[in-house]
Tab-separated table of C-alpha atoms in Angstrom:
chain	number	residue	atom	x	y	z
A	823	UNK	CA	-30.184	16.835	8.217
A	824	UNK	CA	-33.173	17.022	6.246
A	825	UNK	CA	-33.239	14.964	3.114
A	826	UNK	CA	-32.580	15.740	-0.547
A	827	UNK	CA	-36.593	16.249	-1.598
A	828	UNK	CA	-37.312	17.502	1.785
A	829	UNK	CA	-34.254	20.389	1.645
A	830	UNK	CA	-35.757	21.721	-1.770
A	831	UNK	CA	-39.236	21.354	-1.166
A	832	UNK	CA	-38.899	23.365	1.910
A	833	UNK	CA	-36.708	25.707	-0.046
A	834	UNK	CA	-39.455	26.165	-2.548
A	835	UNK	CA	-41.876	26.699	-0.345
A	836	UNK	CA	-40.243	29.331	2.072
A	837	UNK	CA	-39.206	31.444	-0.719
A	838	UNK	CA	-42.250	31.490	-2.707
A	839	UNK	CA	-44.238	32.399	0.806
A	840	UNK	CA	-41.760	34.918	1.701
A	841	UNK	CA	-41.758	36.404	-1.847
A	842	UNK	CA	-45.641	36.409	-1.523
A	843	UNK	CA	-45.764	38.795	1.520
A	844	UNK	CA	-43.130	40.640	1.017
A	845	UNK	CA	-41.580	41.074	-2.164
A	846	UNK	CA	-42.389	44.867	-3.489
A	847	UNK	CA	-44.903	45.331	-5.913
A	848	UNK	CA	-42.304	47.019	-8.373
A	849	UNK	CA	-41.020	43.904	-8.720
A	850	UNK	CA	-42.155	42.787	-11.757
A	851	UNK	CA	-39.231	40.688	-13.310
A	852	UNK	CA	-37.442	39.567	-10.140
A	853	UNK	CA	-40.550	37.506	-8.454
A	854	UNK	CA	-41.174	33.723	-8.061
A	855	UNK	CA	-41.898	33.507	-11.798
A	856	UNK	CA	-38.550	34.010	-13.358
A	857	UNK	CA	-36.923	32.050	-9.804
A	858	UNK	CA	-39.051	29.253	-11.029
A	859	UNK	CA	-37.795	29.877	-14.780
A	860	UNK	CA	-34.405	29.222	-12.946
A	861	UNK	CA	-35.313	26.394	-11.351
A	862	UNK	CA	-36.493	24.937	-14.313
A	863	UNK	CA	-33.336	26.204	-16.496
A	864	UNK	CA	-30.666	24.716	-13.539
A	865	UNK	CA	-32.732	21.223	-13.796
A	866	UNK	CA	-32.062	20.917	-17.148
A	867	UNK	CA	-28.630	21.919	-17.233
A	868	UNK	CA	-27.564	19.882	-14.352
A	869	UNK	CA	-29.049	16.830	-16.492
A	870	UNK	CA	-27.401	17.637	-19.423
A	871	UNK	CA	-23.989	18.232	-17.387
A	872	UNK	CA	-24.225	14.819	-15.643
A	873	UNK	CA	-23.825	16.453	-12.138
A	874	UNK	CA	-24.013	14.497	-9.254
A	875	UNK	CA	-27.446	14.575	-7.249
A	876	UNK	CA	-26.029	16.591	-4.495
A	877	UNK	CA	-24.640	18.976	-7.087
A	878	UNK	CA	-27.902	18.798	-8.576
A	879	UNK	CA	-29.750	19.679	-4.936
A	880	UNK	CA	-27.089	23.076	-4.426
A	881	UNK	CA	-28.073	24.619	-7.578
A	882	UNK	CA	-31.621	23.713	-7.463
A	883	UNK	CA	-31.089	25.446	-4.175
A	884	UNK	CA	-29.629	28.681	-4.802
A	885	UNK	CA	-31.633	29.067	-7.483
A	886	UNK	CA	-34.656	29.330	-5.208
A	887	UNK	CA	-32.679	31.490	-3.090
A	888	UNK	CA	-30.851	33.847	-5.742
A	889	UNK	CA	-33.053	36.957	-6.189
A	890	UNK	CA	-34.858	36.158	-2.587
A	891	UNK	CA	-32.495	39.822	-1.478
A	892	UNK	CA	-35.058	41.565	-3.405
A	893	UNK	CA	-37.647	41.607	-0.469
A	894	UNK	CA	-35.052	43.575	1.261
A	895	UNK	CA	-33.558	45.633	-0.876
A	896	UNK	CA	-33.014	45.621	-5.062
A	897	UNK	CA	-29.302	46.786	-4.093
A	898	UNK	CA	-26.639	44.139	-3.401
A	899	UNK	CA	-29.460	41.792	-3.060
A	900	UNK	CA	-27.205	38.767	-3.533
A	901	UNK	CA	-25.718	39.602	-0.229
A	902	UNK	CA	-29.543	39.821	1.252
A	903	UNK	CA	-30.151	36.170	-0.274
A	904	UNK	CA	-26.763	34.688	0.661
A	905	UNK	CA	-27.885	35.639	4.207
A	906	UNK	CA	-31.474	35.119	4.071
A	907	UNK	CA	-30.465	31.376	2.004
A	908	UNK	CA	-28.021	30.961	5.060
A	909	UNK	CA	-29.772	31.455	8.243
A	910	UNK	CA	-32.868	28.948	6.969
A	911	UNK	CA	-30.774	26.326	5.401
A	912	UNK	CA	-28.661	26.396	9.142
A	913	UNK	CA	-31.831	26.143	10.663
A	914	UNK	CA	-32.836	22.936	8.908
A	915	UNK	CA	-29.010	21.213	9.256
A	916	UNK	CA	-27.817	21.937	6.146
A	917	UNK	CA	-24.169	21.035	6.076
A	918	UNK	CA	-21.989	24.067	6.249
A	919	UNK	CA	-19.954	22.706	2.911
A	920	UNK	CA	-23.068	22.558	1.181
A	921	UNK	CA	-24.216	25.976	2.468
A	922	UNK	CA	-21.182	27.526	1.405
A	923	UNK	CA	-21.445	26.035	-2.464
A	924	UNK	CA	-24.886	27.682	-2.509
A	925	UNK	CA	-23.666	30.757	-1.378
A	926	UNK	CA	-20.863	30.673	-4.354
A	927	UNK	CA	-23.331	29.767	-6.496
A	928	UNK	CA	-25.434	32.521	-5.472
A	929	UNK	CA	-22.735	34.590	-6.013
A	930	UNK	CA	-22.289	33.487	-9.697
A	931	UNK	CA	-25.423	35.742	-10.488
A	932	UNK	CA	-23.640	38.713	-10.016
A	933	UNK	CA	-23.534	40.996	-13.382
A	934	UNK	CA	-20.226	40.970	-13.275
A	935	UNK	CA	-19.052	37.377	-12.224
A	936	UNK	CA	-16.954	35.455	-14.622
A	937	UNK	CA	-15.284	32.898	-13.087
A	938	UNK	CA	-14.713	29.344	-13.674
A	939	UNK	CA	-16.414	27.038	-11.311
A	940	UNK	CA	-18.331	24.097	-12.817
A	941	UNK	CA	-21.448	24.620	-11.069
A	942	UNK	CA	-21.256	28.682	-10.881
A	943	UNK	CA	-21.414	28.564	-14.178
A	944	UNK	CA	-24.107	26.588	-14.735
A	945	UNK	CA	-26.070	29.064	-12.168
A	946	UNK	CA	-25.017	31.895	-14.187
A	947	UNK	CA	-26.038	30.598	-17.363
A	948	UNK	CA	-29.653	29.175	-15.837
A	949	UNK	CA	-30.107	32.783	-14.446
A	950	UNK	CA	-30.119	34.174	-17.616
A	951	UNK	CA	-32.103	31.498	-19.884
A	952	UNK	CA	-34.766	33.508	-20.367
A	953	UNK	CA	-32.621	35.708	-23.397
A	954	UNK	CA	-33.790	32.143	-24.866
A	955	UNK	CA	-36.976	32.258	-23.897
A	956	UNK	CA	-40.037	32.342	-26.368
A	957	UNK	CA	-41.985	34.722	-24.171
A	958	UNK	CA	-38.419	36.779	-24.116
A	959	UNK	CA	-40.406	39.666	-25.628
A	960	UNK	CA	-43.324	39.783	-22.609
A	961	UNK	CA	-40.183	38.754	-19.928
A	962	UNK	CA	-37.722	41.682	-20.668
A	963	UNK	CA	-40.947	44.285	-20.467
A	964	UNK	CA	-41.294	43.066	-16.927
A	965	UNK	CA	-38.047	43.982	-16.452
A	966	UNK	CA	-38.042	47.155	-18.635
A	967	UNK	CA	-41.422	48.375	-16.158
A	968	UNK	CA	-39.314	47.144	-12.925
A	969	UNK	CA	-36.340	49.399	-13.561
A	970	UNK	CA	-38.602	52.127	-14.518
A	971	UNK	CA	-40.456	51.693	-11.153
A	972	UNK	CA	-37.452	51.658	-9.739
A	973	UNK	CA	-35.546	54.561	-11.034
A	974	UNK	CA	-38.933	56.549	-11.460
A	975	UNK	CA	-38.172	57.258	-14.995
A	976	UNK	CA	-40.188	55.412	-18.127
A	977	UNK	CA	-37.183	53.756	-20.406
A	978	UNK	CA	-38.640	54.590	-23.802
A	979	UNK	CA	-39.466	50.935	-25.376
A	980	UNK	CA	-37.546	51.696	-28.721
A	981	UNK	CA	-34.341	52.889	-26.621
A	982	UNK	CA	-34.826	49.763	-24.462
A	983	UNK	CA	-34.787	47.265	-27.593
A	984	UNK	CA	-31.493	48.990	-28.635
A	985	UNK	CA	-30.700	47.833	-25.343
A	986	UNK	CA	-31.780	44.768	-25.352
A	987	UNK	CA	-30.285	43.955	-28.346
A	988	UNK	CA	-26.692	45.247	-27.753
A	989	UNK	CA	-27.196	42.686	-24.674
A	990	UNK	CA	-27.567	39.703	-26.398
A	991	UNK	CA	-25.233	40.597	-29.615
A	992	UNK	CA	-22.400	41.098	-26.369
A	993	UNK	CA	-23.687	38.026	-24.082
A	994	UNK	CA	-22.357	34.282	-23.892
A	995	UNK	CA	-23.507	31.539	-22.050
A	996	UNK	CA	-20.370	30.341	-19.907
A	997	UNK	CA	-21.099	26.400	-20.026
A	998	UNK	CA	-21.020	23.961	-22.637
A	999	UNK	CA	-24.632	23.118	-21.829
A	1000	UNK	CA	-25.870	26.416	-21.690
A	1001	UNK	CA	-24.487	27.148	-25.322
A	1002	UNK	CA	-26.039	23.773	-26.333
A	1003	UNK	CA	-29.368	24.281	-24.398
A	1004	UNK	CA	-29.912	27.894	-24.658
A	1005	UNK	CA	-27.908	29.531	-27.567
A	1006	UNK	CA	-30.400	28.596	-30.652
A	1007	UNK	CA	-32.955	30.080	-29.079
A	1008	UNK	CA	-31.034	33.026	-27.755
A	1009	UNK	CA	-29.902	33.859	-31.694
A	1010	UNK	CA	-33.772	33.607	-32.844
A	1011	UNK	CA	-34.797	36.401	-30.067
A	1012	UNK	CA	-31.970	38.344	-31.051
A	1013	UNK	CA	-32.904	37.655	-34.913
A	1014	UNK	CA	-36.723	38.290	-33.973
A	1015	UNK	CA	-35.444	42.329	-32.366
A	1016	UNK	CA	-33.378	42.637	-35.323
A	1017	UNK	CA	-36.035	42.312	-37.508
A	1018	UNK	CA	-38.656	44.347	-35.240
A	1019	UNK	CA	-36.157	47.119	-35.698
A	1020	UNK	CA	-35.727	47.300	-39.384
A	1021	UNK	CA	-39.522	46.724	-40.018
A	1022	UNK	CA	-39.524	50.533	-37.548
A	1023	UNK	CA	-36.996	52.177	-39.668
A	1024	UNK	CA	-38.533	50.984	-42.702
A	1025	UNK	CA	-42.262	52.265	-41.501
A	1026	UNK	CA	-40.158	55.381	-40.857
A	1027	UNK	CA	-38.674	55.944	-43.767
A	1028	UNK	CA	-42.581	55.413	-45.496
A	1029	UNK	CA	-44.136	57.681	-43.819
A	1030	UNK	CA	-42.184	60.692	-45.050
A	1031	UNK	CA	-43.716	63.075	-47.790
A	1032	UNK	CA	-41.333	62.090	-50.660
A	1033	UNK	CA	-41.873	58.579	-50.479
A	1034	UNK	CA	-45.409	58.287	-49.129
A	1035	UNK	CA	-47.949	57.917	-51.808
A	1036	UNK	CA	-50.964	59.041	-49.303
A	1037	UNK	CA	-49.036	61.486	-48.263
A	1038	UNK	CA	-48.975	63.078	-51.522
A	1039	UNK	CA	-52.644	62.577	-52.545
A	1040	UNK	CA	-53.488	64.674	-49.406
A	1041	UNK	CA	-51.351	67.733	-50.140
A	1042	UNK	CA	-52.848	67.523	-53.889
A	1043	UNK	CA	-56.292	67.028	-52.372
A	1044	UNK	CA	-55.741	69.898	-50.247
A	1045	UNK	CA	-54.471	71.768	-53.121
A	1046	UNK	CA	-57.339	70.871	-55.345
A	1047	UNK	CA	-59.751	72.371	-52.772
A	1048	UNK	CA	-57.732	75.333	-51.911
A	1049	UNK	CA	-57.672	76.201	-55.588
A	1050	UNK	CA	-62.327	75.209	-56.301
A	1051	UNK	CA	-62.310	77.671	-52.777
A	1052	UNK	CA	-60.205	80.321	-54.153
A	1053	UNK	CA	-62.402	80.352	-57.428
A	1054	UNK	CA	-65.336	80.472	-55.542
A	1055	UNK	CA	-63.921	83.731	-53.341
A	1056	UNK	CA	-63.738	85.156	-56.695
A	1057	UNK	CA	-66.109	84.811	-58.497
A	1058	UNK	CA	-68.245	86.036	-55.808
A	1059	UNK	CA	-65.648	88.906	-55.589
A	1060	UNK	CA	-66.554	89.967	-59.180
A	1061	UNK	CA	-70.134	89.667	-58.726
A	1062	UNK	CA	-69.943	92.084	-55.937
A	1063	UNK	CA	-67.844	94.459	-57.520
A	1064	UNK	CA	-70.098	94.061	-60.804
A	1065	UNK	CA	-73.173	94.976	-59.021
A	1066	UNK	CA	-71.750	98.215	-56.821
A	1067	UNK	CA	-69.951	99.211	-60.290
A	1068	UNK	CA	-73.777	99.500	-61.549
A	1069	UNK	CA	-74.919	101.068	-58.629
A	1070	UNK	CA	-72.553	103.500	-58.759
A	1071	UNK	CA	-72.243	104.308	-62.234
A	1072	UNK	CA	-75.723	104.096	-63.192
A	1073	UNK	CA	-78.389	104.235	-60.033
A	1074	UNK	CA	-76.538	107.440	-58.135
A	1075	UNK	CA	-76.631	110.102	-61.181
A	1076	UNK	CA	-80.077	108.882	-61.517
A	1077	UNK	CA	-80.765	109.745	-58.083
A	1078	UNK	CA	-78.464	112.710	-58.014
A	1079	UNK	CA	-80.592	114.802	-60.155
A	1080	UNK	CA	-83.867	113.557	-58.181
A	1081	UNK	CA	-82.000	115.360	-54.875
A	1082	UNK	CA	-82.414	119.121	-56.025
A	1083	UNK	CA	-86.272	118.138	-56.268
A	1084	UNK	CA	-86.651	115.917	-53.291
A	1085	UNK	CA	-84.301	116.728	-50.160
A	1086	UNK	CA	-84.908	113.872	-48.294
A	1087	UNK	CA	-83.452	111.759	-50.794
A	1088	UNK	CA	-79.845	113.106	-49.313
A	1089	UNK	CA	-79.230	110.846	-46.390
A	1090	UNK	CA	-80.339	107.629	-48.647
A	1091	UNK	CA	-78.277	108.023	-51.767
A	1092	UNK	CA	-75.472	109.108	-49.690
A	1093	UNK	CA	-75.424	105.946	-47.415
A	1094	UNK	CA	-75.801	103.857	-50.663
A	1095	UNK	CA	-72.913	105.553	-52.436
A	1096	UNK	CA	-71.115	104.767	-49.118
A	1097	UNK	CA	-71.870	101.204	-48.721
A	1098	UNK	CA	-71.514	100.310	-52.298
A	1099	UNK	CA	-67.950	102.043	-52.417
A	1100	UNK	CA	-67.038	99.949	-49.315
A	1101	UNK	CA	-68.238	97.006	-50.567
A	1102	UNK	CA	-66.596	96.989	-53.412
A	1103	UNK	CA	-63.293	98.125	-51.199
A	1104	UNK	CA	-64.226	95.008	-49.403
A	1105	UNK	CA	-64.219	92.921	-52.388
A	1106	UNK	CA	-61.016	94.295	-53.798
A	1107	UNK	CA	-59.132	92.931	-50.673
A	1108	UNK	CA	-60.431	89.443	-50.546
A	1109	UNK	CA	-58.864	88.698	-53.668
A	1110	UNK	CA	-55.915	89.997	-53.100
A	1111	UNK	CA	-53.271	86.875	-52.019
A	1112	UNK	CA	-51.874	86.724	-48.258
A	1113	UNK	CA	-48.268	86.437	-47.469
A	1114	UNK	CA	-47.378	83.599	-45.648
A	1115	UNK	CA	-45.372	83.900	-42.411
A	1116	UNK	CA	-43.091	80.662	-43.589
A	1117	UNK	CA	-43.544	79.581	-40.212
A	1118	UNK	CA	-47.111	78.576	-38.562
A	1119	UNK	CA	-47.400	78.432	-34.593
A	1120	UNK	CA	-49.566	75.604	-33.048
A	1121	UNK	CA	-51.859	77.834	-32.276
A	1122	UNK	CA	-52.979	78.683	-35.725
């Protein structure tokens, strides 16, 4: 039988090579980072639970081996790793007793185990140390663009940190030493969403007309220049209808009486009557307000 450093070195070292060639590239959560997260996690817990060294070398074990199923398939990979985790550590002379602790161990990292075994809980509770984590924030978005990947549908971000945070508001760490280890920081995560989330609604709440102060200075800035633009229209308005109302009033019987001496004077005064009576038409209708439709399409 191999011995204790030699086991989990060799351990190490065939999953992270096997993970390396064929783990898919989906895989952004479950890869030799977070196992090694695990690692770490177990190693601390099995110190602070005083477990004995071969203890110590199962979980250190299948923690290696625990998401190793996902080079095969994401579904049921536990049974994938119990296998995969069986047929190497067999191959080095692992004892079968040991072998089969791993395997419960493994086990233990099932979403729905909740047993009572010393050690499976310690796996259980190392498996999910990084809800303590202080890069929680960049972990879980490796997880939130894995299971997007893999269901081939974007989880909004906002409906994921409702997620996130029902998670951790329902989860407990099964050990004593994971509630000593990883429960403080666990609470400040959950504390640090919380607070993420209000800091939304409130932005939210802002950024609607009645209670948004820029908000307001546009519509009266807009309302400012619709009104200047509207005295502008009319003014101009008046000037044109001043001007045609001299045109026609005064300039035409002028010309009028000039037309039963000079003929050709016909087609001109005529097509000046006409223009100024159009123009003034013209100017007549621009000042006159337009109904609004209530509603306004996109297009417009």
């Amino acid at each position: 039988m191999a011995k204790h450093s030699d086991i989990v070195d060799k351990s190490r070292e065939y999953v992270k090579l096997r993970f390396e060639k064929e783990l898919p590239e989906i895989c952004t959560y479950h890869n030799f980072t977070h196992t090694q997260n695990v690692v770490n996690a177990v190693q601390s817990l099995a110190d602070e639970a005083n477990v004995t060294d071969e203890e110590k070398e199962v979980l250190i074990i299948a923690a290696y081996f625990h998401d190793i199923g996902f080079i095969i398939n994401a579904e049921d990979h536990e049974a994938h790793g119990i296998k995969i985790s069986s047929n190497f550590l067999k191959s080095e002379g692992y004892p079968d007793i040991l072998i089969q602790e791993v395997i419960k161990c493994i086990n233990a990292t099932r979403i729905e185990w909740n047993g009572t075994a010393r050690l499976c809980k310690l796996m259980k509770d190392a498996d999910l140390s990084g809800l303590s984590n202080k890069n929680f924030t960049i972990i879980t978005e490796g997880l939130r663009l894995e299971l997007s990947a893999r269901n081939k549908k974007n989880i909004d971000k906002e409906i994921w940190r409702g997620q996130n945070i029902t998670f951790l508001e329902n989860h407990s760490y099964l050990s004593d030493e994971g509630k000593k280890i990883f429960r403080k920081g666990k609470k400040r995560n959950l504390k640090t969403l919380k607070m993420s989330d209000e800091k939304k609604n409130k932005k939210i709440k802002l950024l609607t007309i009645g209670s948004s102060k820029s908000a307001q200075t546009q519509f009266k800035t807009a309302l400012r220049n619709h009104i200047d633009l509207s005295s502008i229209a009319d003014n101009k308005a008046n000037i044109m209808l001043s001007v045609n109302a001299i045109i026609i009033t005064v300039a035409l019987p002028l010309l009028i009486d000039r037309i039963s001496e000079n003929q050709n004077l016909l087609i001109p005064t005529s097509i000046l009557a006409i223009v100024s009576l159009i123009s003034m038409i013209f100017a007549t209708l621009s000042t006159r307000p337009i109904a609004m439709k209530r509603l306004t399409k996109k297009e417009d």
